[in-house]
CSV table of C-alpha atoms and ligand atoms in Angstrom, one decimal:
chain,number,residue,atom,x,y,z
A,13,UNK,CA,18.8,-30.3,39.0
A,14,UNK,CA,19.6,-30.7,35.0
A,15,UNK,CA,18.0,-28.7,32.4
A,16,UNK,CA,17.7,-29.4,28.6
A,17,UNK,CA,17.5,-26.6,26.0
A,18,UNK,CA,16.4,-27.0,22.3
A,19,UNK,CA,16.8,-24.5,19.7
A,20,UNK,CA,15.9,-24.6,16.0
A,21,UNK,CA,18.4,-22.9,13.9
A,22,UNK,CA,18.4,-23.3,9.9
A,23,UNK,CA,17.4,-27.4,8.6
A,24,UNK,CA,18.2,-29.2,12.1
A,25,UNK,CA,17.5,-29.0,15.5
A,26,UNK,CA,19.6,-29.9,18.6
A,27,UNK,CA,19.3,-30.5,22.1
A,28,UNK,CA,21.8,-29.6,24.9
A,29,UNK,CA,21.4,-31.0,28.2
A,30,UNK,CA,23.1,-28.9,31.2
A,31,UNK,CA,23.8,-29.6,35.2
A,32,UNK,CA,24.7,-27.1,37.3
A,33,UNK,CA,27.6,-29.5,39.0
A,34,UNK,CA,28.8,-30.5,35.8
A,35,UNK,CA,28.3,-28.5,33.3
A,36,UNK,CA,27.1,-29.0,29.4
A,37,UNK,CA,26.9,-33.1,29.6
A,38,UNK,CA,25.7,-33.9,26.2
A,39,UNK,CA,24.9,-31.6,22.4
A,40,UNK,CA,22.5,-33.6,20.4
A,41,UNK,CA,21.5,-33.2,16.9
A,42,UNK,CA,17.6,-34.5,17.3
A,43,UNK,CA,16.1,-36.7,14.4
A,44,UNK,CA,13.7,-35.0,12.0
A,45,UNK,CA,10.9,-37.3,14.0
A,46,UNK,CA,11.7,-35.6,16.9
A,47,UNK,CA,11.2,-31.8,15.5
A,48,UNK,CA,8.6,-30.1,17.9
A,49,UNK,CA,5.8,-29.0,16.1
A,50,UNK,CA,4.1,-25.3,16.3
A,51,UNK,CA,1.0,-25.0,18.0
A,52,UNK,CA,-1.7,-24.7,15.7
A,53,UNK,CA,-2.9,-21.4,16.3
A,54,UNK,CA,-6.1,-21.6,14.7
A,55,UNK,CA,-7.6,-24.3,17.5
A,56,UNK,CA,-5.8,-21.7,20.4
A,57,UNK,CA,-5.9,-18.1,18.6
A,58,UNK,CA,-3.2,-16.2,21.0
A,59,UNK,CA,-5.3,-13.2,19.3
A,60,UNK,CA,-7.2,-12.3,16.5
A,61,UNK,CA,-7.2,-11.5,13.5
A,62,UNK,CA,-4.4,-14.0,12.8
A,63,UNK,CA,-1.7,-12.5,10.0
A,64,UNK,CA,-0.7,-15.6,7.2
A,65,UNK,CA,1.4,-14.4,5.2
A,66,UNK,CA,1.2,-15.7,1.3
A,67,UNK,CA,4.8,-18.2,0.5
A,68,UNK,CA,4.2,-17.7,-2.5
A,69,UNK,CA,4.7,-14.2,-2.7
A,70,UNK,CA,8.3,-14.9,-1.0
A,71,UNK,CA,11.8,-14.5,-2.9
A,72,UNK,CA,12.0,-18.0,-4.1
A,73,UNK,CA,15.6,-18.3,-4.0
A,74,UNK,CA,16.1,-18.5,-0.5
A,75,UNK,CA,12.5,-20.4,0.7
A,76,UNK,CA,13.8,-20.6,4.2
A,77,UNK,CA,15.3,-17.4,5.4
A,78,UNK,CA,11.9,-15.6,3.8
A,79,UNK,CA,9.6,-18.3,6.3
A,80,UNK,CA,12.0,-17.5,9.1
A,81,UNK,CA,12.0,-13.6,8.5
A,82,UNK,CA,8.1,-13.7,8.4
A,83,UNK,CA,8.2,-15.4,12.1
A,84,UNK,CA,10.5,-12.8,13.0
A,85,UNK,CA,8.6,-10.0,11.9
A,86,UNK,CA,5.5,-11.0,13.9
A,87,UNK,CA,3.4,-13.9,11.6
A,88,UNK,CA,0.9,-15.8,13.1
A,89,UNK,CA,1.3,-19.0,10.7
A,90,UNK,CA,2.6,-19.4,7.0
A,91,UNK,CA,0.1,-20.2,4.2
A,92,UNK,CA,1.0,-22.3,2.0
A,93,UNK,CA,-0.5,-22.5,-1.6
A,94,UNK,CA,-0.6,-25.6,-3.5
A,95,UNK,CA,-1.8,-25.2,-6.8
A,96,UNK,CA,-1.5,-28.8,-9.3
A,97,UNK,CA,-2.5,-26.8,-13.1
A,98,UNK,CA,-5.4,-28.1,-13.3
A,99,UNK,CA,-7.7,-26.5,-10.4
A,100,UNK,CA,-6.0,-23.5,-11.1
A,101,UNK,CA,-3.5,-22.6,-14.5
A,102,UNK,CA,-0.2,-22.4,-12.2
A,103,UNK,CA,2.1,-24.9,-11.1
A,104,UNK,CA,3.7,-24.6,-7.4
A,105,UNK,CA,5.0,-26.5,-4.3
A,106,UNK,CA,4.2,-30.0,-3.2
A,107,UNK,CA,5.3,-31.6,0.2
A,108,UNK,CA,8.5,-31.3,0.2
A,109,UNK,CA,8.2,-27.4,0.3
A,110,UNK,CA,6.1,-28.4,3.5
A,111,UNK,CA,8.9,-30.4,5.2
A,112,UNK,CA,11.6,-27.7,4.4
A,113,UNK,CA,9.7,-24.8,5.6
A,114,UNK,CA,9.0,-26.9,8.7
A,115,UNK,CA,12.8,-27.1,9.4
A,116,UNK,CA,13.2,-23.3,8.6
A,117,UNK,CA,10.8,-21.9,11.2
A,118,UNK,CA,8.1,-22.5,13.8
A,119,UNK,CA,5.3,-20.8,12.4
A,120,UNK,CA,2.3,-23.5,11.9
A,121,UNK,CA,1.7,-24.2,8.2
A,122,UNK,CA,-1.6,-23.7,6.7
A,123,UNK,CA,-1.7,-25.3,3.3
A,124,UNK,CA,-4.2,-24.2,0.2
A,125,UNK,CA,-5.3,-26.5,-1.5
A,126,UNK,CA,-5.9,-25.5,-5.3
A,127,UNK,CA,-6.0,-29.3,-6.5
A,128,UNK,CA,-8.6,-31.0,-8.1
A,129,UNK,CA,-8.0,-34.2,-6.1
A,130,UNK,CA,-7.3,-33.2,-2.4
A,131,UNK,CA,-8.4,-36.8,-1.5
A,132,UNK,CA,-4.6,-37.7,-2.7
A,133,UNK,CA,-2.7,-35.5,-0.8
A,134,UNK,CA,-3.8,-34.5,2.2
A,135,UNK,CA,-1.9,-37.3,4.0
A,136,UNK,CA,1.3,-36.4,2.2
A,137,UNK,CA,0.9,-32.4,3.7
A,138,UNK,CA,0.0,-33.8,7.1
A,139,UNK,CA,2.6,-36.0,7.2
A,140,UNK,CA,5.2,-33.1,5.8
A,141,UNK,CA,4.2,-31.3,8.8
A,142,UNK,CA,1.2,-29.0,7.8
A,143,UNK,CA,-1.0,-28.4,10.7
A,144,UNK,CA,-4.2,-26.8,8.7
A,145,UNK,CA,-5.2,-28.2,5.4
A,146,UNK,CA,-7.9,-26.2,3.0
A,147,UNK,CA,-9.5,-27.7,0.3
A,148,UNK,CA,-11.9,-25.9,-2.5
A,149,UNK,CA,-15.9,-26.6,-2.3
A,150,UNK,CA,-15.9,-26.6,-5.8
A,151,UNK,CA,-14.3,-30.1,-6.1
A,152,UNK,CA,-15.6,-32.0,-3.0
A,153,UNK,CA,-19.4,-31.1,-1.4
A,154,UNK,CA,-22.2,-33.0,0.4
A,155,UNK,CA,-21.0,-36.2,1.7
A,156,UNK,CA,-17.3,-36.0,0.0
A,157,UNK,CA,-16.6,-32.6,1.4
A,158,UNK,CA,-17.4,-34.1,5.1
A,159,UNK,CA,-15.9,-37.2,4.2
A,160,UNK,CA,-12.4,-35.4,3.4
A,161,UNK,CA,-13.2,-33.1,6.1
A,162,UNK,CA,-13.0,-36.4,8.8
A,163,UNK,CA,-10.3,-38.1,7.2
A,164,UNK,CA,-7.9,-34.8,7.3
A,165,UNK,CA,-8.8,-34.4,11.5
A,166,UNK,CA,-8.4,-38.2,11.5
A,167,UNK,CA,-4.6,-37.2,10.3
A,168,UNK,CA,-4.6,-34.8,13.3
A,169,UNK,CA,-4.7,-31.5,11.2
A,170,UNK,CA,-8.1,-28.6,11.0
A,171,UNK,CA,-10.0,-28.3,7.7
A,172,UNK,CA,-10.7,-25.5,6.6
A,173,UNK,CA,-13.4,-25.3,3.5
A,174,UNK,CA,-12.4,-22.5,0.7
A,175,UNK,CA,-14.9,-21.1,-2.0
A,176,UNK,CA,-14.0,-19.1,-5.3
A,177,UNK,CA,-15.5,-15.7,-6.3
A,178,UNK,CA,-17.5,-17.0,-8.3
A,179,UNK,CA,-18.8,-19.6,-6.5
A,180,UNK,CA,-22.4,-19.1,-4.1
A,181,UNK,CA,-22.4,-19.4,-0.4
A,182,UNK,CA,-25.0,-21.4,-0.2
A,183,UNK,CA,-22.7,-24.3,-1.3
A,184,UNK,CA,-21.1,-24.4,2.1
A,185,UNK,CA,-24.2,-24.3,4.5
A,186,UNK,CA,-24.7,-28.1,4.3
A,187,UNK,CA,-20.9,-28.9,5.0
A,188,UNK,CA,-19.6,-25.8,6.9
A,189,UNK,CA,-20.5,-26.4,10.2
A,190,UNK,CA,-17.9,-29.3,10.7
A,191,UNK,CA,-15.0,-27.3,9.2
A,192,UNK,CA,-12.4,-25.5,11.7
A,193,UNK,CA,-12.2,-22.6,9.3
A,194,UNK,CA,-14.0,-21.0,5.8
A,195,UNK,CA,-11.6,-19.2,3.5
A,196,UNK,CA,-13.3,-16.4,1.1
A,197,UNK,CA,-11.2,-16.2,-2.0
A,198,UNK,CA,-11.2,-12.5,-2.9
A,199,UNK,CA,-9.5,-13.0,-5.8
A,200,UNK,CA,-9.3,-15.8,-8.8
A,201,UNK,CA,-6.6,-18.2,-7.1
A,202,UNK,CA,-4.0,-18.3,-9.4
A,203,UNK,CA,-1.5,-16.2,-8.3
A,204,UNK,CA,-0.2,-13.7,-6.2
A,205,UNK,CA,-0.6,-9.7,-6.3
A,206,UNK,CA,-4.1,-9.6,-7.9
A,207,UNK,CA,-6.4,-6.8,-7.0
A,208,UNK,CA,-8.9,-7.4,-4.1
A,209,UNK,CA,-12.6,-8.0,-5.4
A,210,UNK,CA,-14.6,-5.6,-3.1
A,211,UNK,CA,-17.5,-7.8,-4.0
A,212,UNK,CA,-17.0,-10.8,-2.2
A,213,UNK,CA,-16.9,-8.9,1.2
A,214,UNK,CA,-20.8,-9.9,0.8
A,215,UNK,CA,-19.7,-13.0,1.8
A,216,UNK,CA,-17.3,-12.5,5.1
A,217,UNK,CA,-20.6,-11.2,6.5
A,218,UNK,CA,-23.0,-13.5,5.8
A,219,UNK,CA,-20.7,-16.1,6.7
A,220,UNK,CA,-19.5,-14.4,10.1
A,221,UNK,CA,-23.3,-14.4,10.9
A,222,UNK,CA,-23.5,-18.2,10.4
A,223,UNK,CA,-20.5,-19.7,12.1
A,224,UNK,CA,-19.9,-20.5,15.3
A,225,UNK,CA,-17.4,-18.4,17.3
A,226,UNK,CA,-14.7,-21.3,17.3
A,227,UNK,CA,-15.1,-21.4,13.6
A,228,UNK,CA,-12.1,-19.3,12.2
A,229,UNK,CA,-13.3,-17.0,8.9
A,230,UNK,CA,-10.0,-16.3,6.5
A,231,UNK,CA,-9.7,-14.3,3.5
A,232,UNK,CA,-7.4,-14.7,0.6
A,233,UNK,CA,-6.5,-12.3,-2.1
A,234,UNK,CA,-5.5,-8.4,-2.9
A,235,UNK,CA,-5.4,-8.1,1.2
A,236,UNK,CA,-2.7,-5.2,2.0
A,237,UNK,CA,-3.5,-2.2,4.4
A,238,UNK,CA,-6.2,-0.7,2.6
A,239,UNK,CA,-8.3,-3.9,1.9
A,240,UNK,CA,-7.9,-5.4,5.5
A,241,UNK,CA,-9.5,-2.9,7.0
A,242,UNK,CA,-12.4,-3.9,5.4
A,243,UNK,CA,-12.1,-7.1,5.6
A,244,UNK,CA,-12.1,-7.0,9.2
A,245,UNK,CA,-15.0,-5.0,9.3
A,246,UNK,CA,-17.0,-7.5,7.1
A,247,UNK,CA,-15.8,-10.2,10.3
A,248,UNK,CA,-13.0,-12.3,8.7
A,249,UNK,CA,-10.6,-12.9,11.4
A,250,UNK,CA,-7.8,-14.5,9.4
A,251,UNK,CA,-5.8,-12.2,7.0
A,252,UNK,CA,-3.6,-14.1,4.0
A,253,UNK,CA,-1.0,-11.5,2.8
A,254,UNK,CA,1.5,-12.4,0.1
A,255,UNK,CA,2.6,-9.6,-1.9
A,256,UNK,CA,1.6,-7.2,0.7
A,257,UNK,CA,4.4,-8.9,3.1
A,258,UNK,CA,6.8,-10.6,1.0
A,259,UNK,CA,7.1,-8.1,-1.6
A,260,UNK,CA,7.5,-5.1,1.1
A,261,UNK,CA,11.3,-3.9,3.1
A,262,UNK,CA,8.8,-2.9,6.0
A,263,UNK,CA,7.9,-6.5,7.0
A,264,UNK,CA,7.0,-6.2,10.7
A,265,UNK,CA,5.1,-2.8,10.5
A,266,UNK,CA,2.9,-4.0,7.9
A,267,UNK,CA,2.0,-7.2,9.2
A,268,UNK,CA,1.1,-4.7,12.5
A,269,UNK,CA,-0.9,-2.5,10.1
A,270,UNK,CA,-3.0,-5.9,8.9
A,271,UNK,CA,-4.0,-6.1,12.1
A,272,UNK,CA,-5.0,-3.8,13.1
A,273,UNK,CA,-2.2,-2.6,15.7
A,274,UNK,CA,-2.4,1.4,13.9
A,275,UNK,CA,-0.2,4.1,15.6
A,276,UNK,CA,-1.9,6.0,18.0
B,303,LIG,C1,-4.1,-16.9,-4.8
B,303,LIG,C2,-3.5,-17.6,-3.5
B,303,LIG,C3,-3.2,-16.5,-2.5
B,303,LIG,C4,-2.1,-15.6,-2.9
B,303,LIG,C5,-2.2,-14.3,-2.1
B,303,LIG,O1,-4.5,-17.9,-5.6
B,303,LIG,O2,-4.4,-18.5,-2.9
B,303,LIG,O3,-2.9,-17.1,-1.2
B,303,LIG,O4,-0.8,-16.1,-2.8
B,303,LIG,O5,-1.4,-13.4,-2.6
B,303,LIG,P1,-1.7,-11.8,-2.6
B,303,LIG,O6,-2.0,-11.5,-1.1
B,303,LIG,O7,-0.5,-11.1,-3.1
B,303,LIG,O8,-3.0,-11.6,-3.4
B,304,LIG,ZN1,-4.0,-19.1,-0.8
């Protein structure tokens, strides 16, 4: 009986079929179409809290060695933020980020969307290979926010529905029962490394109250050791980390720390 292994080193993949009688009969470089796709983790949680570390925060300089060490060093997905300069002030990655990062490692992408007109690109990102795709209340609600909700499973990818600081809860409870996932900011999005409003822990637990267990709850912002703690606590069970990963030698023991894994 044959086998057939396929491995994903750096930007291709390949496929090398084997028989026992005759050896190694044939070492394939697979198509890009043919790239298996990561689970996405947020439908089957292996565990929880999930750890998603920030891409943002990463050395920008070598995109695909940082997604690949964050696999290595124990990530659940890779979040990925999208931010158009007009939503938010800063400029960032579009779907060509996506794809490369796709090549790079096997960690499911979870894209945040900071855009003012989501409607445009969620088909882009799916396409790219992003598996989750979050876009803000504050630009689609009511009947556009379940509109783009539909259309982005319709793509086969979750929604997840994000609100700022500033923004009140009770904008989500018409909509947020048919998202996969709610993401607290707990900071201004914007940019990395900005320090964790305590405040909008108010929120986590309201909203872990209302949602339904198969409804993930994420948090986005100032999260390192300290802050997750609480964060967890409140009920969110999806960390975003950027500096606190990316910007840190001790990759694998913090992203333990986030979750909760502490030395006994
Ligand atoms: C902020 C982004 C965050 C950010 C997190 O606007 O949405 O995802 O990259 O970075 P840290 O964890 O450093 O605050
Ligand atoms: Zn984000």
């Amino acid at each position: 009986m044959g086998a057939s292994f396929v491995g994903r080193p750096f930007f291709f993949q390949w496929q090398l079929d084997f028989q026992p009688e005759r050896g190694v009969t044939q070492i394939a470089v697979l198509p890009e179409t043919e790239l298996e796709m990561p689970d996405n983790v947020l439908l089957h949680p292996p565990h929880l809290p999930l750890i998603a570390p920030s891409i943002l925060a990463a050395d920008f300089t070598k995109l695909g060695a940082e997604a690949a060490d964050a696999e290595r060093c124990g990530a659940d997905m890779l979040h990925v933020d999208i931010m158009d300069g007009h939503f938010v002030p800063n400029l960032t990655m579009g779907p060509d980020i996506v794809m490369a990062l796709a090549k790079a490692c096997n960690l499911m992408q979870d894209v945040h969307l900071m855009v003012s007109n989501p409607d445009e690109h969620i088909e882009a990102f799916c396409k790219a290979g992003a598996k989750n795709l979050t876009f803000h209340i504050e630009v689609r609600h009511g009947d556009g926010a379940l509109d783009l909700i539909q259309r982005i499973h319709d793509l086969g990818c979750t929604a997840g529905i994000s609100l700022n600081p500033a923004t009140p809860v009770s904008d989500l409870i018409p909509v947020m029962h048919a998202a996969d996932m709610i993401l607290v900011m707990s900071v201004v999005p914007g940019y990395t490394g900005q320090a964790f409003m305590p405040e909008t822990l108010d929120k986590v637990r309201f909203l872990r109250h209302e949602l339904a267990p198969h409804q993930r709850l994420q948090i986005d912002g100032g999260i390192g050791i300290r802050t997750a703690h609480a964060a967890l606590e409140a009920g969110a069970d999806v960390l975003v980390a950027g500096a606190a990963v990316f910007r840190n030698p001790e990759r694998a023991q913090t992203i333990k720390l986030l979750r909760g894994d502490y030395p006994k």
